[in-house]
Every structure is written in structure tokens, then in C-alpha cells.
mmCIF file of C-alpha atoms in Angstrom:
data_model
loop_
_atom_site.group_PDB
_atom_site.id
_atom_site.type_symbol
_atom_site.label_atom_id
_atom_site.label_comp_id
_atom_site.label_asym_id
_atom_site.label_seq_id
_atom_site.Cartn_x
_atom_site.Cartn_y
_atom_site.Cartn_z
ATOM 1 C CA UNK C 1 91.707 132.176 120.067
ATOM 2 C CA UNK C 2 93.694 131.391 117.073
ATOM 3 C CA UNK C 3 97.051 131.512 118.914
ATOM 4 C CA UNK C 4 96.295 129.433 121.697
ATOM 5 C CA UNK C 5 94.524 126.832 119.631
ATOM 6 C CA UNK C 6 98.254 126.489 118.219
ATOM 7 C CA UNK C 7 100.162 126.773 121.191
ATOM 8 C CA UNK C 8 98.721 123.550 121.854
ATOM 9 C CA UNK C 9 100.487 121.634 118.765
ATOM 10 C CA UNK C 10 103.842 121.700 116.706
ATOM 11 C CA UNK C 11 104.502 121.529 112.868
ATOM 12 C CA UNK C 12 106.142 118.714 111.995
ATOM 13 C CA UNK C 13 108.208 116.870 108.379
ATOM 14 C CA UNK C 14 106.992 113.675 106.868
ATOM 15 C CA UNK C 15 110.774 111.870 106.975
ATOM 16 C CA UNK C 16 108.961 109.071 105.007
ATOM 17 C CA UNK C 17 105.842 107.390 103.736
ATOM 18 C CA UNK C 18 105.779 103.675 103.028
ATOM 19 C CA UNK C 19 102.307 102.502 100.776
ATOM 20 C CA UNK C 20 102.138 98.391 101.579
ATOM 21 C CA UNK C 21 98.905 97.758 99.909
ATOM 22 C CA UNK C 22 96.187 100.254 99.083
ATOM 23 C CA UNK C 23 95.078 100.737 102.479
ATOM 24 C CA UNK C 24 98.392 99.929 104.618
ATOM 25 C CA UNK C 25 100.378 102.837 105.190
ATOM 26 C CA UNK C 26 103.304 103.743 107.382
ATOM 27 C CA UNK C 27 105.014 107.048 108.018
ATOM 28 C CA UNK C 28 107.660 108.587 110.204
ATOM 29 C CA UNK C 29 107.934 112.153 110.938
ATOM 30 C CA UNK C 30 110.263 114.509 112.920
ATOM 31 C CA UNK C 31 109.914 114.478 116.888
ATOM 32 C CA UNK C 32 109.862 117.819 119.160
ATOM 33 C CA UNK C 33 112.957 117.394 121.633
ATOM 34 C CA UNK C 34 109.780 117.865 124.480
ATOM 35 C CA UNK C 35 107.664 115.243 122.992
ATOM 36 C CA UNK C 36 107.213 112.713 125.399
ATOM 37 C CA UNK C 37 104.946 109.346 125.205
ATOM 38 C CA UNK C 38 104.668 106.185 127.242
ATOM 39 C CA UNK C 39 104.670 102.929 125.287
ATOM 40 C CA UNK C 40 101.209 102.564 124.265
ATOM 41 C CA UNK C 41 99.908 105.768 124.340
ATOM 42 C CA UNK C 42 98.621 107.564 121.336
ATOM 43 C CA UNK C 43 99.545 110.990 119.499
ATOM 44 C CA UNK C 44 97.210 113.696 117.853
ATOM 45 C CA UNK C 45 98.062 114.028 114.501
ATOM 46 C CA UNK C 46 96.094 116.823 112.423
ATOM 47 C CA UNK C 47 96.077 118.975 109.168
ATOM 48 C CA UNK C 48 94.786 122.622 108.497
ATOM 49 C CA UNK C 49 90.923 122.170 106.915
ATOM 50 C CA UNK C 50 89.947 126.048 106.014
ATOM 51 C CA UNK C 51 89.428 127.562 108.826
ATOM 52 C CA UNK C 52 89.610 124.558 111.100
ATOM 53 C CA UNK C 53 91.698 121.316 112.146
ATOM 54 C CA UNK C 54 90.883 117.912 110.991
ATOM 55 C CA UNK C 55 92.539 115.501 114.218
ATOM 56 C CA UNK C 56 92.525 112.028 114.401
ATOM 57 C CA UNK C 57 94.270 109.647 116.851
ATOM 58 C CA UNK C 58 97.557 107.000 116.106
ATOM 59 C CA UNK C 59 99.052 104.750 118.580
ATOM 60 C CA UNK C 60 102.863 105.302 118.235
ATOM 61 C CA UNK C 61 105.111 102.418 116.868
ATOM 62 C CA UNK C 62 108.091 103.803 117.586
ATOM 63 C CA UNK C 63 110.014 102.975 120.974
ATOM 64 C CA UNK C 64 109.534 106.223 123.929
ATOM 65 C CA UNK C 65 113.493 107.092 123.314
ATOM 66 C CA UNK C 66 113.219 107.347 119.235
ATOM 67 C CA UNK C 67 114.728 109.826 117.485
ATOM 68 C CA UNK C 68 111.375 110.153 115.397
ATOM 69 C CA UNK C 69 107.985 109.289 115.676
ATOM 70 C CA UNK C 70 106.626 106.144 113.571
ATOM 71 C CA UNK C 71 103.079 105.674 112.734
ATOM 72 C CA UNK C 72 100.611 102.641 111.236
ATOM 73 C CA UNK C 73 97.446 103.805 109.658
ATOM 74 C CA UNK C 74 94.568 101.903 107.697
ATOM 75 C CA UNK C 75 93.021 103.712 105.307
ATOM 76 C CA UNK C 76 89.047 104.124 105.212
ATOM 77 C CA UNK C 77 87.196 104.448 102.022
ATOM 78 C CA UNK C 78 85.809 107.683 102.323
ATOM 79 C CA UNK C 79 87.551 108.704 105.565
ATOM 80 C CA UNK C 80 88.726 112.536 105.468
ATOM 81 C CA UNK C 81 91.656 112.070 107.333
ATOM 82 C CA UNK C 82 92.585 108.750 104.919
ATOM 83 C CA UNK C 83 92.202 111.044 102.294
ATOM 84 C CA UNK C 84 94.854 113.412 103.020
ATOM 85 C CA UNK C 85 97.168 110.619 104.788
ATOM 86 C CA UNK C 86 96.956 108.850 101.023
ATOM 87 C CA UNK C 87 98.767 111.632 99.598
ATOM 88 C CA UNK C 88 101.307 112.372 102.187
ATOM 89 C CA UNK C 89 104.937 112.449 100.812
ATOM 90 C CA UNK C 90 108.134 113.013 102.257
ATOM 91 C CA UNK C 91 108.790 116.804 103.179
ATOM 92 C CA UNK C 92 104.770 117.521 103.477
ATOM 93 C CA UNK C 93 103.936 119.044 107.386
ATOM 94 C CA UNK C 94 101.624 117.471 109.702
ATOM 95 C CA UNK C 95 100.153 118.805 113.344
ATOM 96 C CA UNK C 96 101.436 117.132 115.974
ATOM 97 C CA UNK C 97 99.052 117.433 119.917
ATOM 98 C CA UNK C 98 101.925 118.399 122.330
ATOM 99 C CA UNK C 99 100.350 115.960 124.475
ATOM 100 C CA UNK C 100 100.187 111.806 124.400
ATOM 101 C CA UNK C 101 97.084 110.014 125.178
ATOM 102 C CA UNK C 102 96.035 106.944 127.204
ATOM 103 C CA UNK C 103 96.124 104.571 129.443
ATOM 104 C CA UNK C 104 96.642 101.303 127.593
ATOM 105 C CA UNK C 105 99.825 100.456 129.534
ATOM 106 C CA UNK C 106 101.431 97.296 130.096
ATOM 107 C CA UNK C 107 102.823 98.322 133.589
ATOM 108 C CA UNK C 108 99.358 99.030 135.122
ATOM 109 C CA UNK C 109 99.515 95.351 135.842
ATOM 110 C CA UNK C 110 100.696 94.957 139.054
ATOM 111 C CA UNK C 111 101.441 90.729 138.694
ATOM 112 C CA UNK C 112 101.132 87.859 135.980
ATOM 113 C CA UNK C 113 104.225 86.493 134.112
ATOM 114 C CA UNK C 114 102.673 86.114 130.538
ATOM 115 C CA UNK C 115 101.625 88.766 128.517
ATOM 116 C CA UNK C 116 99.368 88.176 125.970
ATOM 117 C CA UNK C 117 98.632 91.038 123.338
ATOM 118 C CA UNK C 118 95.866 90.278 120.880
ATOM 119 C CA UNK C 119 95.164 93.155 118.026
ATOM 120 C CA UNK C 120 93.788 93.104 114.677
ATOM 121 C CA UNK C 121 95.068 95.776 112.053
ATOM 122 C CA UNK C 122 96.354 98.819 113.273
ATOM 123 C CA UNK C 123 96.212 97.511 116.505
ATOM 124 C CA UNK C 124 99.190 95.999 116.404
ATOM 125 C CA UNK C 125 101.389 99.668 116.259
ATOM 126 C CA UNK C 126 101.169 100.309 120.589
ATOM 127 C CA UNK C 127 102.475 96.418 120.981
ATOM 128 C CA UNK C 128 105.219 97.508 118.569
ATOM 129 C CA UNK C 129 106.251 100.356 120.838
ATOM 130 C CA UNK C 130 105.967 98.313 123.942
ATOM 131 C CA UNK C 131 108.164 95.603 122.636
ATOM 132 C CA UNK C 132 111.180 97.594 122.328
ATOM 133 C CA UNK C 133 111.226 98.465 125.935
ATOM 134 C CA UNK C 134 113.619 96.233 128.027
ATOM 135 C CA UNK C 135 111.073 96.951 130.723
ATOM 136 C CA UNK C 136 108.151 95.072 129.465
ATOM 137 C CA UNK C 137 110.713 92.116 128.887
ATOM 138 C CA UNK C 138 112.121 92.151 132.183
ATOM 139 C CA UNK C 139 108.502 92.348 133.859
ATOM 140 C CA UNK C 140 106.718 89.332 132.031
ATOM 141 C CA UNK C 141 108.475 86.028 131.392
ATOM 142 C CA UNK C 142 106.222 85.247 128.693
ATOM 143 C CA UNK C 143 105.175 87.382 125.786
ATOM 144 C CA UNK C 144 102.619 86.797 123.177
ATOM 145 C CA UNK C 145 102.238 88.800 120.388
ATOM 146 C CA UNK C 146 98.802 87.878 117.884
ATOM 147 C CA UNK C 147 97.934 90.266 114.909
ATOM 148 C CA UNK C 148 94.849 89.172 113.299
ATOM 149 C CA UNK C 149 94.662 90.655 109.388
ATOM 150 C CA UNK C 150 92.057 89.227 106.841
ATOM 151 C CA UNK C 151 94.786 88.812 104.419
ATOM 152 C CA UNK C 152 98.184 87.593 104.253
ATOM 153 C CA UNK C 153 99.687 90.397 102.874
ATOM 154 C CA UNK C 154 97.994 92.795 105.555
ATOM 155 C CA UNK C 155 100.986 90.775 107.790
ATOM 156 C CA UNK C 156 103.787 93.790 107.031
ATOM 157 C CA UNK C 157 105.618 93.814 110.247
ATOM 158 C CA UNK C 158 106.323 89.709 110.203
ATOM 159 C CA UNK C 159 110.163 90.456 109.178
ATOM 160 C CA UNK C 160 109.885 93.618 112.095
ATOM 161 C CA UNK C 161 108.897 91.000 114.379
ATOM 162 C CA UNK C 162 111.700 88.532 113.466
ATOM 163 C CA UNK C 163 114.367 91.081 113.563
ATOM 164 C CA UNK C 164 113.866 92.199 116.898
ATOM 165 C CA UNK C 165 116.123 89.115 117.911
ATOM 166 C CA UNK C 166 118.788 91.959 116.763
ATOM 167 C CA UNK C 167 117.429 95.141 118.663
ATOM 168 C CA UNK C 168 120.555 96.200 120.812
ATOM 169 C CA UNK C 169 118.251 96.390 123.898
ATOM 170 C CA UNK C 170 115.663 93.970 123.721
ATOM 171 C CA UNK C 171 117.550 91.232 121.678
ATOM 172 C CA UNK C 172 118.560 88.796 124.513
ATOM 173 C CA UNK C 173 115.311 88.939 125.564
ATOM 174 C CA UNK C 174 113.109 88.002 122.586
ATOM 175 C CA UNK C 175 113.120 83.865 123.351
ATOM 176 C CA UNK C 176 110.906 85.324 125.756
ATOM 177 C CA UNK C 177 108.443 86.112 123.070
ATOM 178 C CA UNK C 178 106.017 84.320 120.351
ATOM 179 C CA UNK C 179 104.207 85.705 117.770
ATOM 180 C CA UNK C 180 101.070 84.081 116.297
ATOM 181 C CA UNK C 181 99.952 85.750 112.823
ATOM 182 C CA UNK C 182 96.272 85.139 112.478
ATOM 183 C CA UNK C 183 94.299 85.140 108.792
ATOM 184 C CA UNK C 184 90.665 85.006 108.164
ATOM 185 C CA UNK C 185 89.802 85.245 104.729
ATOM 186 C CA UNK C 186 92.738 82.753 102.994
ATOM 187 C CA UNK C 187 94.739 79.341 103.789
ATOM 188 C CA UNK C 188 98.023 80.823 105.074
ATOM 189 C CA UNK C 189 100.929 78.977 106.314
ATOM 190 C CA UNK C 190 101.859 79.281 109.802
ATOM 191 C CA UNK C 191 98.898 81.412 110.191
ATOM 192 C CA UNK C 192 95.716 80.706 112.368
ATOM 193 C CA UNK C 193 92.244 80.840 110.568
ATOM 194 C CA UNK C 194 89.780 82.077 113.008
ATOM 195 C CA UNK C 195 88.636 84.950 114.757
ATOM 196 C CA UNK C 196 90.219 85.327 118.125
ATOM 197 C CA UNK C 197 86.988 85.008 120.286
ATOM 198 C CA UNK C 198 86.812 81.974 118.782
ATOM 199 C CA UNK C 199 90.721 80.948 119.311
ATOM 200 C CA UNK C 200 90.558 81.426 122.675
ATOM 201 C CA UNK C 201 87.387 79.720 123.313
ATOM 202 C CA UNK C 202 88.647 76.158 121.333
ATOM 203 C CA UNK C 203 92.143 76.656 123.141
ATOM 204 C CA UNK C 204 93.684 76.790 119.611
ATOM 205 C CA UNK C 205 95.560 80.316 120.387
ATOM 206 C CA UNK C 206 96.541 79.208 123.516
ATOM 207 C CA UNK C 207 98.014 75.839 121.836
ATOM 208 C CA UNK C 208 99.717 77.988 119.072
ATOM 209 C CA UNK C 209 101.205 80.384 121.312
ATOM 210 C CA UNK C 210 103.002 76.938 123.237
ATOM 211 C CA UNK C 211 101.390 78.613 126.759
ATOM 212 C CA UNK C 212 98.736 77.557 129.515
ATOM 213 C CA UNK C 213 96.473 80.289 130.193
ATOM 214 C CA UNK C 214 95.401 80.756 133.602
ATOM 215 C CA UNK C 215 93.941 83.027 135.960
ATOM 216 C CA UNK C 216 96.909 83.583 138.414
ATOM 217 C CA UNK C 217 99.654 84.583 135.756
ATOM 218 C CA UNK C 218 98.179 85.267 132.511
ATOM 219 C CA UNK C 219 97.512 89.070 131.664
ATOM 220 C CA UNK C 220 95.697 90.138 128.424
ATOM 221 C CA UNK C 221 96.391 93.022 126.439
ATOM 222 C CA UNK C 222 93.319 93.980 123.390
ATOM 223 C CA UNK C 223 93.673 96.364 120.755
ATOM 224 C CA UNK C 224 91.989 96.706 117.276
ATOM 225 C CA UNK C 225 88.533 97.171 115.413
ATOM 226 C CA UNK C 226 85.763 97.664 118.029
ATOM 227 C CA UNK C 227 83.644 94.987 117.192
ATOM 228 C CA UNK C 228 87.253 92.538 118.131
ATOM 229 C CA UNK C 229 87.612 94.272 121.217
ATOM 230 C CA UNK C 230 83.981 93.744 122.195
ATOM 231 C CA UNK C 231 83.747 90.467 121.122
ATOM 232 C CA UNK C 232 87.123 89.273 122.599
ATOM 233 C CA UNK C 233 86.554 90.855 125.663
ATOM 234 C CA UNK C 234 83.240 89.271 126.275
ATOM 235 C CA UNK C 235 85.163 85.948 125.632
ATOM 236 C CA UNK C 236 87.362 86.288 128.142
ATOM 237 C CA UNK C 237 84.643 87.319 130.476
ATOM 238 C CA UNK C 238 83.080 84.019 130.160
ATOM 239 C CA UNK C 239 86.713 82.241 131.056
ATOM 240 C CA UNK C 240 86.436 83.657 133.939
ATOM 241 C CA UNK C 241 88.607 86.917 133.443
ATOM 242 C CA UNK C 242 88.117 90.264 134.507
ATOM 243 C CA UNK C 243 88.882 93.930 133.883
ATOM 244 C CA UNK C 244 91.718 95.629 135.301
ATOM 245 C CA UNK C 245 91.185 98.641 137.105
ATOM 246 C CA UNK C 246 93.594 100.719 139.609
ATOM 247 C CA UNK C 247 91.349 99.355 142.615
ATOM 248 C CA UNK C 248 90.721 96.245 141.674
ATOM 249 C CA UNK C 249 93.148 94.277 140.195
ATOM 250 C CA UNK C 250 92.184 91.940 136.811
ATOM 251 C CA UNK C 251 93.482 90.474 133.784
ATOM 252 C CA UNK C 252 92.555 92.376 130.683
ATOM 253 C CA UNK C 253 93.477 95.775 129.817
ATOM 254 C CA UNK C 254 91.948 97.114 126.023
ATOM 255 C CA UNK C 255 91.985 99.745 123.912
ATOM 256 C CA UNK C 256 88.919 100.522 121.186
ATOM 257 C CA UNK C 257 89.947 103.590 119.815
ATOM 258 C CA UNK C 258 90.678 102.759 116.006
#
């Protein structure tokens, strides 16, 4: 049993492990040469716990043809996988699932010319991914990226964001794109105030982000803390915007799952 419980993951080295505040932390490790992902998707990540496997799931930030494999992760008080990820270090191993998860893909929409990607937190780390694909670029004329924090300094990837104008693949394409940091919980420059629900519903994102949203083009993309996704989603519900399935075609596609 023991055996093929591990035939279903790899071992893999901590490259690095970046502490931004007390509860931001980002960390690269070493890729399998069969690893493959999908912009979006999710990996397993695990540690040995006695006899068991502690397992918890991270969006990738990385793009799908990265040497290594990038993650975001937000700490939780109490959390037992935050509690060994807070003492990871450089050279430490970590479980790896041979297998990426989900569905949370940009190219299940089949039309629409703006993409709209709203996230809170961690959120944020599949939108990272997708944006260094040429493909999502090349598919959507308009891209906007929101990352809703509480505080300012939760904003680490602003100079990420910027620099993408550099990216040998995706570079001539980022005047396509606009990102809109949003903080709750402090005055911040540049920086929206209010909870996304409430963004969209006053038209204030929609202003920020220089775009008309509409039915016929506009595709929305929702990733972050549950009660965002719920709330969010419900919003755009009552605007008249529905769920995308394979059948039947809509305008939101979310993921809940941190």
C-alpha cells in the first residue's frame, strides 16, 4: 500500500523561500521533467506526518514551460500545513502530486475580448501563471488584472506586474493589460478602497480599470477567499451574468479552493 501511495508523488528541493510579511510567503522548488500543468491549474504539495501525508492544494505562479515550479501561500494561524511551510528553507524536500488539478482555465471561454480577473490574496498566483502565456494575450484584447489585499504591503507582486512589460514573450503584449490594486483596511495611493462586490456594483472597478463591461464581450475570471468568491459571484448574477459551463456558454468562471 505504502509503495503505491508513493508512486503517485515525487520528492522535490526547496530552490528558495521568500518571507514578505509574517503571513506572505513564496517558494520555488525543483520541477520533474514529466510535470505538466495548464495555466491555472493547481499542484499537490505534501510533507511526511508519522505515518501519514499532510496535502494541501497551491495554484502555480509559474508559467506551464518553467524550469521550476513557483508557489504563493498565506499562512493560517494555527494551520498544520502553515506550520511546516513557515519553516521551509532552501534545500528542505517537499511532496509533489504527479498530477495538476482543475479547471479554472481561461481558454474554456469560447468568445469575449476582455478578460477580467478579480482575486483577493493568494488568489492572485493562477492569474500570474496565465499572464505569461502569449496565448491568453493573443485571445482577449483586454486584460484586467484586480488583487484585493487588506493591506498595502500584502501588494508583493506590484513590481512583478510592472515588469512583465519586459517578459521576452508576453512583453509587446502587456498595453493590452491593466492592473487595479485594491485595499480595504488603509488610504493607499492608486489603490481602490472597497470590496469588489461592491466595486462592481457602483461601476467604480469598471471606471478604474478604463473598460465598459458588458454582456457580449466581457468575461470574468474569480479567485480568492470563499466568502469573495460567493459574494462576487452573486454580484455579478444580479448584472445580469451567468456561469460558464461546457454546454452552456456564460461569463464567469471561479475558483474557491483557498
Amino acid at each position: 500500500m505504502q509503495a503505491a501511495v508513493e508512486a503517485k508523488f515525487t520528492e522535490e528541493t526547496v530552490l528558495w523561500v521568500k518571507q514578505h510579511t509574517p503571513k506572505l510567503l513564496t517558494f520555488a522548488i525543483t520541477r520533474p521533467e514529466a510535470y505538466r500543468f495548464s495555466a491555472g491549474q493547481f499542484s499537490r504539495l505534501g510533507f511526511r506526518d508519522g505515518a501519514g501525508f499532510i496535502w494541501r492544494a497551491y495554484s502555480v505562479v509559474s508559467a506551464e514551460y518553467a524550469d521550476t515550479l513557483e508557489y504563493f501561500v498565506v499562512l493560517i494561524e494555527g494551520g498544520p500545513m502553515s506550520a511546516r511551510l513557515a519553516q521551509l528553507q532552501a534545500g528542505d524536500s517537499i511532496l509533489l502530486d504527479k498530477t495538476a488539478f482543475g479547471f479554472f482555465l481561461p481558454g474554456r471561454f469560447t468568445d469575449g475580448e476582455q478578460l477580467i480577473m478579480l482575486s483577493t490574496g493568494s488568489g492572485i498566483a493562477p492569474f500570474l501563471s496565465m499572464l505569461q502565456q502569449p496565448a491568453v494575450w493573443e485571445r482577449f484584447r483586454h486584460i484586467g488584472l484586480v488583487h484585493s489585499v487588506s493591506h498595502a504591503n500584502e501588494l508583493i507582486f506590484s513590481q512583478h506586474i510592472n515588469e512583465l512589460i519586459h517578459h521576452p514573450l508576453i512583453g509587446e503584449y502587456t498595453d493590452q493589460l491593466t492592473y487595479q490594486p485594491v485595499v480595504t483596511r488603509e488610504p493607499t495611493a492608486g489603490a481602490l478602497g472597497q470590496r469588489l462586490p461592491q466595486l462592481l456594483q457602483n461601476g467604480t472597478l469598471a471606471e478604474g480599470l478604463g473598460l465598459n463591461f458588458n454582456h457580449e464581450q466581457t468575461r470574468f475570471m474569480l479567485c480568492g477567499n470563499p466568502a469573495m468568491v460567493t459574494d462576487t459571484f452573486q454580484t455579478l448574477l444580479d448584472m445580469g451574468y451567468s456561469m460558464h459551463r461546457n454546454k452552456v456558454p456564460g461569463q464567469i468562471i471561479m475558483e474557491n479552493g483557498f
